mmCIF file with all atom_site columns, C-alpha atoms in Angstrom:
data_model
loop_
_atom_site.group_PDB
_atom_site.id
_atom_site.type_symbol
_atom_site.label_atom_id
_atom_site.label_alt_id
_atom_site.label_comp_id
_atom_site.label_asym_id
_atom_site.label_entity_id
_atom_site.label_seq_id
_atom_site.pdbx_PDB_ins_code
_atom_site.Cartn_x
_atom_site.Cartn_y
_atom_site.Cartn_z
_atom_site.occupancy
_atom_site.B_iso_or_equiv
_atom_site.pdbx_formal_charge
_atom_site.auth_seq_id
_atom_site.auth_comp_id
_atom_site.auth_asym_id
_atom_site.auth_atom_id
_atom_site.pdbx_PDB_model_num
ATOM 1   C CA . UNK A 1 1   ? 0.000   0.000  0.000   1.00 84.00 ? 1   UNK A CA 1
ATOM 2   C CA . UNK A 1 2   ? 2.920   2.546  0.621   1.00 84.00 ? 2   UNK A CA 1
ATOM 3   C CA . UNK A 1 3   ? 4.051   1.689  -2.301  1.00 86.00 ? 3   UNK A CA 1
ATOM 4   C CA . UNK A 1 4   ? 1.480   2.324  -4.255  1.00 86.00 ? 4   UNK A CA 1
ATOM 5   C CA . UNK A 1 5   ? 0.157   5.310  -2.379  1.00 88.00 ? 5   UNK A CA 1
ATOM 6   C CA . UNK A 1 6   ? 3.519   6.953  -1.449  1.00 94.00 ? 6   UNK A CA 1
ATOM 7   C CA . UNK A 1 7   ? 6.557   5.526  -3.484  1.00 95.00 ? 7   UNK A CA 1
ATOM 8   C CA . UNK A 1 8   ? 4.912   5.195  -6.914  1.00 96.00 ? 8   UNK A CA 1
ATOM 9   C CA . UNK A 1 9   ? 3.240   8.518  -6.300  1.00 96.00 ? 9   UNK A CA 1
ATOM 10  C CA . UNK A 1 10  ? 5.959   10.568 -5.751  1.00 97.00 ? 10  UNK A CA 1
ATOM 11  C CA . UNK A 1 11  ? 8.118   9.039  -8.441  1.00 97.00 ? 11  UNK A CA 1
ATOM 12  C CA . UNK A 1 12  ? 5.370   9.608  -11.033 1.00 96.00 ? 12  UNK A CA 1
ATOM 13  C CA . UNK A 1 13  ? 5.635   13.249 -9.880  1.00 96.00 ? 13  UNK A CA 1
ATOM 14  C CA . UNK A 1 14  ? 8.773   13.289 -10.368 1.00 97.00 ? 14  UNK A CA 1
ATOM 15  C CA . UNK A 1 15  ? 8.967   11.959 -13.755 1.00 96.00 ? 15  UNK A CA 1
ATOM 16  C CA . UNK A 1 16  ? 6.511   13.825 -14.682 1.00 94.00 ? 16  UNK A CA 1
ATOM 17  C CA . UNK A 1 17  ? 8.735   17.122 -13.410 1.00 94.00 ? 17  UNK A CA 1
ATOM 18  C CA . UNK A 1 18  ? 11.501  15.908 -15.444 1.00 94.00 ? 18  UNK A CA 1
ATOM 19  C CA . UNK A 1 19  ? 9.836   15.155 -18.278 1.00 92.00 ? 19  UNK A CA 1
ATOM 20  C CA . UNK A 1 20  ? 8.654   18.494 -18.883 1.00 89.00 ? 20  UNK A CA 1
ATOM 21  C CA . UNK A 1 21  ? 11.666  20.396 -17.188 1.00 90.00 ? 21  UNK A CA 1
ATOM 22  C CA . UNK A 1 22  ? 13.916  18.792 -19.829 1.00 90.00 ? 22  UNK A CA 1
ATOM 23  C CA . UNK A 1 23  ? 11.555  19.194 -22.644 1.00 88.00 ? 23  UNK A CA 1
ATOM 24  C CA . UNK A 1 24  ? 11.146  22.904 -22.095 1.00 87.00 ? 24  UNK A CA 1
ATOM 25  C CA . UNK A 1 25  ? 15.247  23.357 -20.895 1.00 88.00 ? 25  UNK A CA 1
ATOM 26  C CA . UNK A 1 26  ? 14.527  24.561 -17.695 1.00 88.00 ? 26  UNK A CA 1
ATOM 27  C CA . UNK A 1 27  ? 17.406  25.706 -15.549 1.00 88.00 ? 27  UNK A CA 1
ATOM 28  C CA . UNK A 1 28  ? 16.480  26.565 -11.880 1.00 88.00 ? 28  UNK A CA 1
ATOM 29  C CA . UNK A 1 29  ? 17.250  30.143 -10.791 1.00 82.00 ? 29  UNK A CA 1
ATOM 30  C CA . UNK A 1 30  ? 20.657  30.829 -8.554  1.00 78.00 ? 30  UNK A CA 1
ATOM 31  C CA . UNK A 1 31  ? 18.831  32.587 -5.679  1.00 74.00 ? 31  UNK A CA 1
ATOM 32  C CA . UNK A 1 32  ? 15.302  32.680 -3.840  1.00 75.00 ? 32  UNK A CA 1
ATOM 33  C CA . UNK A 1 33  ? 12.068  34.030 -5.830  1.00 78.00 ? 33  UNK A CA 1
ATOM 34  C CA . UNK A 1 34  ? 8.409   35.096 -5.433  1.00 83.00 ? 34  UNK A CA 1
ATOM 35  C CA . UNK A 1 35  ? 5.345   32.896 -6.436  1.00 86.00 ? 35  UNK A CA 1
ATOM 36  C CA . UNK A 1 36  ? 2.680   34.908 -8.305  1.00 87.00 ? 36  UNK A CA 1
ATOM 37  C CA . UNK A 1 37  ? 0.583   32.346 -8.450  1.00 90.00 ? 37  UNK A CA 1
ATOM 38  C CA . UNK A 1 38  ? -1.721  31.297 -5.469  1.00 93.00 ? 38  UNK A CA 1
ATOM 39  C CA . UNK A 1 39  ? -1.283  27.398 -5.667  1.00 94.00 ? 39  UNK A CA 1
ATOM 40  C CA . UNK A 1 40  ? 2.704   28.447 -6.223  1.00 94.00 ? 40  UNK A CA 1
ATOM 41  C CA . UNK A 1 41  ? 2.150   30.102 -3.117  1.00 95.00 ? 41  UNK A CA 1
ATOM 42  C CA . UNK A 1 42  ? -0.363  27.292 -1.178  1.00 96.00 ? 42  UNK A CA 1
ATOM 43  C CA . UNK A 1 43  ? 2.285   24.385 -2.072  1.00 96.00 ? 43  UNK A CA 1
ATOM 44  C CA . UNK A 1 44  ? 5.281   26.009 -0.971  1.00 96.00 ? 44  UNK A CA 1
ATOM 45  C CA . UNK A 1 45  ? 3.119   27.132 2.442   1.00 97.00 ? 45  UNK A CA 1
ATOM 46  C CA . UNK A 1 46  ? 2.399   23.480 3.023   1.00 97.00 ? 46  UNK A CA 1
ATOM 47  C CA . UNK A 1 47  ? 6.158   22.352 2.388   1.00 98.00 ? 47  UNK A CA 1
ATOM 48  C CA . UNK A 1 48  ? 7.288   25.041 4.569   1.00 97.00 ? 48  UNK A CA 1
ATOM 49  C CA . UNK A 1 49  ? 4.751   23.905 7.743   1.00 97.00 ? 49  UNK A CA 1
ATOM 50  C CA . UNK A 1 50  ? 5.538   20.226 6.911   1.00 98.00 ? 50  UNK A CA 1
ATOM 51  C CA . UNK A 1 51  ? 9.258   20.823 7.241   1.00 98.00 ? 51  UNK A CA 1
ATOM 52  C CA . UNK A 1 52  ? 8.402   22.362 10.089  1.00 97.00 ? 52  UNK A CA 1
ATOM 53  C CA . UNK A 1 53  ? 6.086   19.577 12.180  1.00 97.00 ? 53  UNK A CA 1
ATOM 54  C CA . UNK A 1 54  ? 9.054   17.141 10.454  1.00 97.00 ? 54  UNK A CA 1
ATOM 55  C CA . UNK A 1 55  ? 11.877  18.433 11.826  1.00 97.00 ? 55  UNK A CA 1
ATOM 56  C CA . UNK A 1 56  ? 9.419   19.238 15.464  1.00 97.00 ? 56  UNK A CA 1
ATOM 57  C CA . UNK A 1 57  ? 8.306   15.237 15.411  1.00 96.00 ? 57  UNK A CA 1
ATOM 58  C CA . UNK A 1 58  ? 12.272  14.221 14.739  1.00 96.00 ? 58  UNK A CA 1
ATOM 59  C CA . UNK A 1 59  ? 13.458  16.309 17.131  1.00 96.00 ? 59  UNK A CA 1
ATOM 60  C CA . UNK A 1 60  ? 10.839  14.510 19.362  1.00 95.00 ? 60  UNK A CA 1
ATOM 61  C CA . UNK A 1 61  ? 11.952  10.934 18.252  1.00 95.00 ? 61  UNK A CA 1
ATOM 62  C CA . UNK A 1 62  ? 8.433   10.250 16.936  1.00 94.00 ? 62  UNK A CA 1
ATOM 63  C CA . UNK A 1 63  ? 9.240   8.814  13.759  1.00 92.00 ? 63  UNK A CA 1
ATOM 64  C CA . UNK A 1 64  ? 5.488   7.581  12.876  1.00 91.00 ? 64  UNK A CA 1
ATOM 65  C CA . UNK A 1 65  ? 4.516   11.151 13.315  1.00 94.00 ? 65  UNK A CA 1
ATOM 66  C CA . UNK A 1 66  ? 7.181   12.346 11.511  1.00 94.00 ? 66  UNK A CA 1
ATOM 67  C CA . UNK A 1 67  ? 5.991   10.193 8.909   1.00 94.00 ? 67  UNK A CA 1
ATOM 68  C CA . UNK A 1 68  ? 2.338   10.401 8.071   1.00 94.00 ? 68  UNK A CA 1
ATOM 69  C CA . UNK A 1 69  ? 2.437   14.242 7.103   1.00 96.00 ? 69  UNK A CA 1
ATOM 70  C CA . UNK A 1 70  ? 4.920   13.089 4.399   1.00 96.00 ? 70  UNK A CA 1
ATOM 71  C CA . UNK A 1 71  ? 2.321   10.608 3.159   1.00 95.00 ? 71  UNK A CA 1
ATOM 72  C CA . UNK A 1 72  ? -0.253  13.152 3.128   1.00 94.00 ? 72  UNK A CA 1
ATOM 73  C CA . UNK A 1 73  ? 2.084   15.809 1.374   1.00 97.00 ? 73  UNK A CA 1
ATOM 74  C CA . UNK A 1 74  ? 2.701   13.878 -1.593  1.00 97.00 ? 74  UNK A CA 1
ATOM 75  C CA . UNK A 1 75  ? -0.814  12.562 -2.272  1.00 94.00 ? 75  UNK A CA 1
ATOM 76  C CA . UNK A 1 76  ? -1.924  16.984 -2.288  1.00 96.00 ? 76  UNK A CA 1
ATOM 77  C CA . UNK A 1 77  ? 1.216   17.410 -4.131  1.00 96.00 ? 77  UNK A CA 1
ATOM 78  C CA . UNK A 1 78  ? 0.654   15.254 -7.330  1.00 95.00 ? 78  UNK A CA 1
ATOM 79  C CA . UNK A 1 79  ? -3.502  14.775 -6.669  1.00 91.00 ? 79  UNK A CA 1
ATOM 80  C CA . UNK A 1 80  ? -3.914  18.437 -5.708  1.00 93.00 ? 80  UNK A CA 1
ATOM 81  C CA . UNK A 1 81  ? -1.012  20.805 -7.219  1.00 95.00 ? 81  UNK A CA 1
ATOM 82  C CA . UNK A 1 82  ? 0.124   19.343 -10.390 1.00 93.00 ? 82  UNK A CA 1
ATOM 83  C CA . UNK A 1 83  ? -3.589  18.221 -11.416 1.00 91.00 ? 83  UNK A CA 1
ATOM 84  C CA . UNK A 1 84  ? -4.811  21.871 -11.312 1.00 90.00 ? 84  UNK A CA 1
ATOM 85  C CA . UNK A 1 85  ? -1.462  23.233 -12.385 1.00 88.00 ? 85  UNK A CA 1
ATOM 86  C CA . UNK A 1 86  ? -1.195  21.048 -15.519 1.00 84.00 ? 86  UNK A CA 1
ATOM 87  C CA . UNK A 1 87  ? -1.904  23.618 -18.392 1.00 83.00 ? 87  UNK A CA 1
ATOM 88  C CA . UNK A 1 88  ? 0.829   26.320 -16.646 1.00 82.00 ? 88  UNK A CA 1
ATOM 89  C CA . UNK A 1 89  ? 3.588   23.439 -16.866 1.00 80.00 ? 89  UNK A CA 1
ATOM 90  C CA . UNK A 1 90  ? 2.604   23.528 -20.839 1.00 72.00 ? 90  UNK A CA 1
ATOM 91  C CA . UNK A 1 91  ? 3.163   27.165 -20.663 1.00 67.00 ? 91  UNK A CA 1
ATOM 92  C CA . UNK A 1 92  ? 6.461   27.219 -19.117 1.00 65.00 ? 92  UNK A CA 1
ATOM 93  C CA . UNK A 1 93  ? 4.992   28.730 -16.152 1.00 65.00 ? 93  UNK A CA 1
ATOM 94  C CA . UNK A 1 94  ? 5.999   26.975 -12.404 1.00 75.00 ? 94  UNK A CA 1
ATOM 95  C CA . UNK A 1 95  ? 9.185   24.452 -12.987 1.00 91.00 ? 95  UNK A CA 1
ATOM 96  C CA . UNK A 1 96  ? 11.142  26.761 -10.631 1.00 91.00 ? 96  UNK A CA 1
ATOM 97  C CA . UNK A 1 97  ? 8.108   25.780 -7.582  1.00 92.00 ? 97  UNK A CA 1
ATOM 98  C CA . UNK A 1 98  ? 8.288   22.629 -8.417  1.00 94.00 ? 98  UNK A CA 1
ATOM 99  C CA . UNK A 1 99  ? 11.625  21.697 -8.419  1.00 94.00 ? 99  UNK A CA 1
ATOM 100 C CA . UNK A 1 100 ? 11.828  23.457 -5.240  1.00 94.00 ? 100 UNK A CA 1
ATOM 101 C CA . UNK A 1 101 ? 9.171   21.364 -3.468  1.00 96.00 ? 101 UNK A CA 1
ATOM 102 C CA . UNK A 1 102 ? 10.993  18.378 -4.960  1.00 97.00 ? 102 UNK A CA 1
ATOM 103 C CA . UNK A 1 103 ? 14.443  19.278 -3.734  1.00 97.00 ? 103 UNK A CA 1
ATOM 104 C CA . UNK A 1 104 ? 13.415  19.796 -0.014  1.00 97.00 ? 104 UNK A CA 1
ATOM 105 C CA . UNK A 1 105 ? 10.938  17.426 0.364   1.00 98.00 ? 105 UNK A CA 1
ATOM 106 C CA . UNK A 1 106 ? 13.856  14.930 -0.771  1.00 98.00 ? 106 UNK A CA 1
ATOM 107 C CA . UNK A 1 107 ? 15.952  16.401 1.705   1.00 98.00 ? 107 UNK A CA 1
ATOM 108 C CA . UNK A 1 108 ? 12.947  15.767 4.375   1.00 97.00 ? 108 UNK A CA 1
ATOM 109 C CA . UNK A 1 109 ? 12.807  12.023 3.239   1.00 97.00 ? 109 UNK A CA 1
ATOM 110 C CA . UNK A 1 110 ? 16.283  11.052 2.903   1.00 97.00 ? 110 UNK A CA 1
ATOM 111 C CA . UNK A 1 111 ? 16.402  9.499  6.461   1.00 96.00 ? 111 UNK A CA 1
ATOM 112 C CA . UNK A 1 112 ? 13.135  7.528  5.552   1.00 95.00 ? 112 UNK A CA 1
ATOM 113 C CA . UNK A 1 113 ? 13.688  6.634  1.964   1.00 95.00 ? 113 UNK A CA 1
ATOM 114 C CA . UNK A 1 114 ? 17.365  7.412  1.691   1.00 96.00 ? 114 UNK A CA 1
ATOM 115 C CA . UNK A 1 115 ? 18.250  5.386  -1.799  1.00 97.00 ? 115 UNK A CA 1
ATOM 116 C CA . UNK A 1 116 ? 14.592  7.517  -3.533  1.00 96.00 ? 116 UNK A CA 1
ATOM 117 C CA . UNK A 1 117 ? 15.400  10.560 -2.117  1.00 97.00 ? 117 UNK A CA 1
ATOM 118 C CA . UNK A 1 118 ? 19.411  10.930 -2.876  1.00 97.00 ? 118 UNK A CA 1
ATOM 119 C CA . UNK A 1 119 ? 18.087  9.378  -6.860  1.00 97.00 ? 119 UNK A CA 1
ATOM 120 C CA . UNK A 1 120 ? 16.073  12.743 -6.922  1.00 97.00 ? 120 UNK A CA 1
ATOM 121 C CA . UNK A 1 121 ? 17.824  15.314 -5.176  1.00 97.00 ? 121 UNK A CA 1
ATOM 122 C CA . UNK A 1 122 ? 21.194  14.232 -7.175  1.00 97.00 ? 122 UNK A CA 1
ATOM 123 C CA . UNK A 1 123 ? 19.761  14.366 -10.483 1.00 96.00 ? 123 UNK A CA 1
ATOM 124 C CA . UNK A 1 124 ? 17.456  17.786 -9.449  1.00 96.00 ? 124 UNK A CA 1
ATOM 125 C CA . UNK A 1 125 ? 20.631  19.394 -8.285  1.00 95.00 ? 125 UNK A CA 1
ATOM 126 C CA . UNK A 1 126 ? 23.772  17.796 -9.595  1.00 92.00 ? 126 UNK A CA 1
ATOM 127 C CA . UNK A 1 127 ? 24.830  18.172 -6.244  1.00 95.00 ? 127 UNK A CA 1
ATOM 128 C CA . UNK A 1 128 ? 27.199  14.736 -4.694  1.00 95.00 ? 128 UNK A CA 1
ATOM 129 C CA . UNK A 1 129 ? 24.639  13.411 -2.189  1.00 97.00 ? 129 UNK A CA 1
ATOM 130 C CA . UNK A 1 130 ? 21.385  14.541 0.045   1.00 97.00 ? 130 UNK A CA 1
ATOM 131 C CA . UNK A 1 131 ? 23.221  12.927 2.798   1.00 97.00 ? 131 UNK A CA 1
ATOM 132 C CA . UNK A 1 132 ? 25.854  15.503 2.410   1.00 96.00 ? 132 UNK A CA 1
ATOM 133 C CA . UNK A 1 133 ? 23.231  18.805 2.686   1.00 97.00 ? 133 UNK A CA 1
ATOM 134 C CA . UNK A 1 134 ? 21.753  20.500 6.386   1.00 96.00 ? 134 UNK A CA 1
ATOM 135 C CA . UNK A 1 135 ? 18.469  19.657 7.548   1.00 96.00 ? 135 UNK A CA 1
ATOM 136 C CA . UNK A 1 136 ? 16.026  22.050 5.358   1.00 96.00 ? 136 UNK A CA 1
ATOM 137 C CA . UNK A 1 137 ? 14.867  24.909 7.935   1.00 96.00 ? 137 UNK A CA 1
ATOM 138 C CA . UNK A 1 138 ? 11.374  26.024 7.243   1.00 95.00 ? 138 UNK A CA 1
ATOM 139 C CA . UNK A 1 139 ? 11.274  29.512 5.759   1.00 94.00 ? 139 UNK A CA 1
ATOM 140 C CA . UNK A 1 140 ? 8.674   31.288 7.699   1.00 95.00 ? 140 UNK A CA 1
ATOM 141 C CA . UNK A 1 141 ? 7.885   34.195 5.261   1.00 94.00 ? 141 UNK A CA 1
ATOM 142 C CA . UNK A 1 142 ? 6.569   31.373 3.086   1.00 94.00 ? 142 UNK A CA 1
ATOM 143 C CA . UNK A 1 143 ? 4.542   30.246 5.503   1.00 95.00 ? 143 UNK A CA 1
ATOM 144 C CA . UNK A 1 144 ? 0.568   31.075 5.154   1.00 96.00 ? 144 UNK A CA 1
ATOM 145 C CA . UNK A 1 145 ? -1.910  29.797 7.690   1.00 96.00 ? 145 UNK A CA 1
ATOM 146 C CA . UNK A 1 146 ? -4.957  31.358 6.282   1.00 96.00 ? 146 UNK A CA 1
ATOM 147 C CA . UNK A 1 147 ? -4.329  30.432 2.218   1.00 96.00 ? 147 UNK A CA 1
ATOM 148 C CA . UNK A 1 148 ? -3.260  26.336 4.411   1.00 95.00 ? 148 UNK A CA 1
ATOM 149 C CA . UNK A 1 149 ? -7.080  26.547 5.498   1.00 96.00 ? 149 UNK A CA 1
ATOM 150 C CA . UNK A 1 150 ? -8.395  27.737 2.325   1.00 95.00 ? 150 UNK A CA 1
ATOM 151 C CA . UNK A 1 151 ? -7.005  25.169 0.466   1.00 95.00 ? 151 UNK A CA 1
ATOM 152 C CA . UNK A 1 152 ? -7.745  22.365 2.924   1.00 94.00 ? 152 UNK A CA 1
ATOM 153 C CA . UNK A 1 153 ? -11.135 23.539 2.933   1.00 95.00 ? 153 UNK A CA 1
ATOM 154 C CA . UNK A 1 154 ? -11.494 23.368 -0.981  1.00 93.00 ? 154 UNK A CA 1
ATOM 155 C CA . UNK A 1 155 ? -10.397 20.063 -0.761  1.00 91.00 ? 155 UNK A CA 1
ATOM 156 C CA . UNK A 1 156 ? -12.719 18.725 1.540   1.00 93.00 ? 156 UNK A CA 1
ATOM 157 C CA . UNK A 1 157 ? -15.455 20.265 -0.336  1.00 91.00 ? 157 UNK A CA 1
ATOM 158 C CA . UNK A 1 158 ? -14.438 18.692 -3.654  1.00 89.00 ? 158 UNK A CA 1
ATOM 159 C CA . UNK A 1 159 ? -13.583 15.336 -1.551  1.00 89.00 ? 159 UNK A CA 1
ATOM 160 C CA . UNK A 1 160 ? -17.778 15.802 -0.447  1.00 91.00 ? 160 UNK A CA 1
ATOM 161 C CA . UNK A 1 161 ? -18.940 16.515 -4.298  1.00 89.00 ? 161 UNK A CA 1
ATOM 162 C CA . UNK A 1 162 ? -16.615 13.225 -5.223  1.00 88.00 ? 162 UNK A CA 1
ATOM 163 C CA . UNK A 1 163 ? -18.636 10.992 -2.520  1.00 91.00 ? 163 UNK A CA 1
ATOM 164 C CA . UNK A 1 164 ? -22.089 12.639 -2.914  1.00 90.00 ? 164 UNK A CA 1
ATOM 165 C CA . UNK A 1 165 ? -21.326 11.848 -7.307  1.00 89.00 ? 165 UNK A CA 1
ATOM 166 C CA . UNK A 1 166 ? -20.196 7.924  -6.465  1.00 89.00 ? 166 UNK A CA 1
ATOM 167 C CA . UNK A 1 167 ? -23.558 7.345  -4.232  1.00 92.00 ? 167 UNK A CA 1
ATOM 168 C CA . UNK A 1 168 ? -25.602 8.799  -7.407  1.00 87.00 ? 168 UNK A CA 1
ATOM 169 C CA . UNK A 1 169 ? -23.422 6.785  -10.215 1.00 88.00 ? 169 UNK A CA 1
ATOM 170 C CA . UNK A 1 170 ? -23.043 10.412 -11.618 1.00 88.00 ? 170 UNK A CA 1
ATOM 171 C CA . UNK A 1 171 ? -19.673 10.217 -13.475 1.00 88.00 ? 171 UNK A CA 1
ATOM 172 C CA . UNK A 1 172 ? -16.842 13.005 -12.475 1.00 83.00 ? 172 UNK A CA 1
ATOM 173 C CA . UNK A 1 173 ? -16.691 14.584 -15.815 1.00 82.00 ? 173 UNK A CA 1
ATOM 174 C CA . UNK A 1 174 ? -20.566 15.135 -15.761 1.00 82.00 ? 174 UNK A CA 1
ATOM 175 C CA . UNK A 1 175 ? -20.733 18.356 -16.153 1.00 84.00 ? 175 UNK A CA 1
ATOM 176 C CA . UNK A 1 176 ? -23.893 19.402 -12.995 1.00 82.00 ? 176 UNK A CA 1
ATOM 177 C CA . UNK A 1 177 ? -26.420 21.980 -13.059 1.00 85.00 ? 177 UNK A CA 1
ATOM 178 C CA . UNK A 1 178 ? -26.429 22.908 -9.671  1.00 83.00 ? 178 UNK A CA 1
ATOM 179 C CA . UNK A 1 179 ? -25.038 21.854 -6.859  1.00 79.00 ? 179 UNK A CA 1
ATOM 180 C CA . UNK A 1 180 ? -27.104 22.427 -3.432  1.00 79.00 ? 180 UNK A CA 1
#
């Protein structure tokens, strides 16, 4: 099951990064830069509080809870993120968020997955090893409670819509009149 949920997940989102970066010749910028868009913004929020309740549940010795929330991240990452942010990928729009989320959250998981997570921060970077870079430090500027909520709270509405469609057989890409 974490294989298929987690493992294969995050791999296809990675492929699926490189695919693109290397068809369009991306190159990552040298120093730090802005989001304009808001699920730039949202996705880089959420990596920024899970490095921090990572690094909180490590420092604890609680490695199941410093677990989970990595679980969780990459199922919003590729089910969430890259699903609405698709067409701006085709547009040469948001490689430089993405290969950001992918380069710390690799640094997050190298003492849980170490061979998967040195594979994609070593080709992402060129750099020798994750094993050789600090701990990622959560950068608080990023960090954005209220747009965290928002987000969850779309979620759990479209999550509602999904179950409400399944108990009435109405397909996903049936487009509804209303919803009540």
């Amino acid at each position: 099951e974490i294989v298929k949920k987690f493992t294969l997940t995050l791999w296809n989102t990675y492929s699926f990064f490189v695919t693109y970066a290397n068809i369009d010749e991306f190159v990552p910028q040298a120093g730090p830069f802005e989001p304009k868009h808001k699920l730039d913004q949202w996705i880089l929020s959420y990596l920024n509080t899970l490095t921090e309740e990572v690094t909180s549940n490590m420092e604890d010795y609680n490695l199941t809870k410093a677990t989970r929330p990595l679980v969780e991240f990459v199922d919003h990452l590729s089910n969430w993120y890259i699903r609405r942010s698709r067409r701006r990928f085709w547009k040469y729009e948001n490689y430089e968020t993405l290969h950001t989320v992918l380069v710390q959250f690799s640094q997050l998981l190298a003492p849980f997955t170490p061979f998967l997570a040195d594979e994609i921060y070593r080709n992402l970077t060129n750099e020798e090893s994750v094993h050789l870079t600090d701990w990622p430090k959560a950068n608080k500027k990023l960090i954005n409670p209220a747009l965290n909520e928002e987000v969850r709270l779309a979620r759990q509405i479209v999550n509602l819509g999904h179950a409400i469609r399944g108990k009435k057989k109405i397909r996903v890409r049936q487009p509804l009149a209303k919803v009540i």
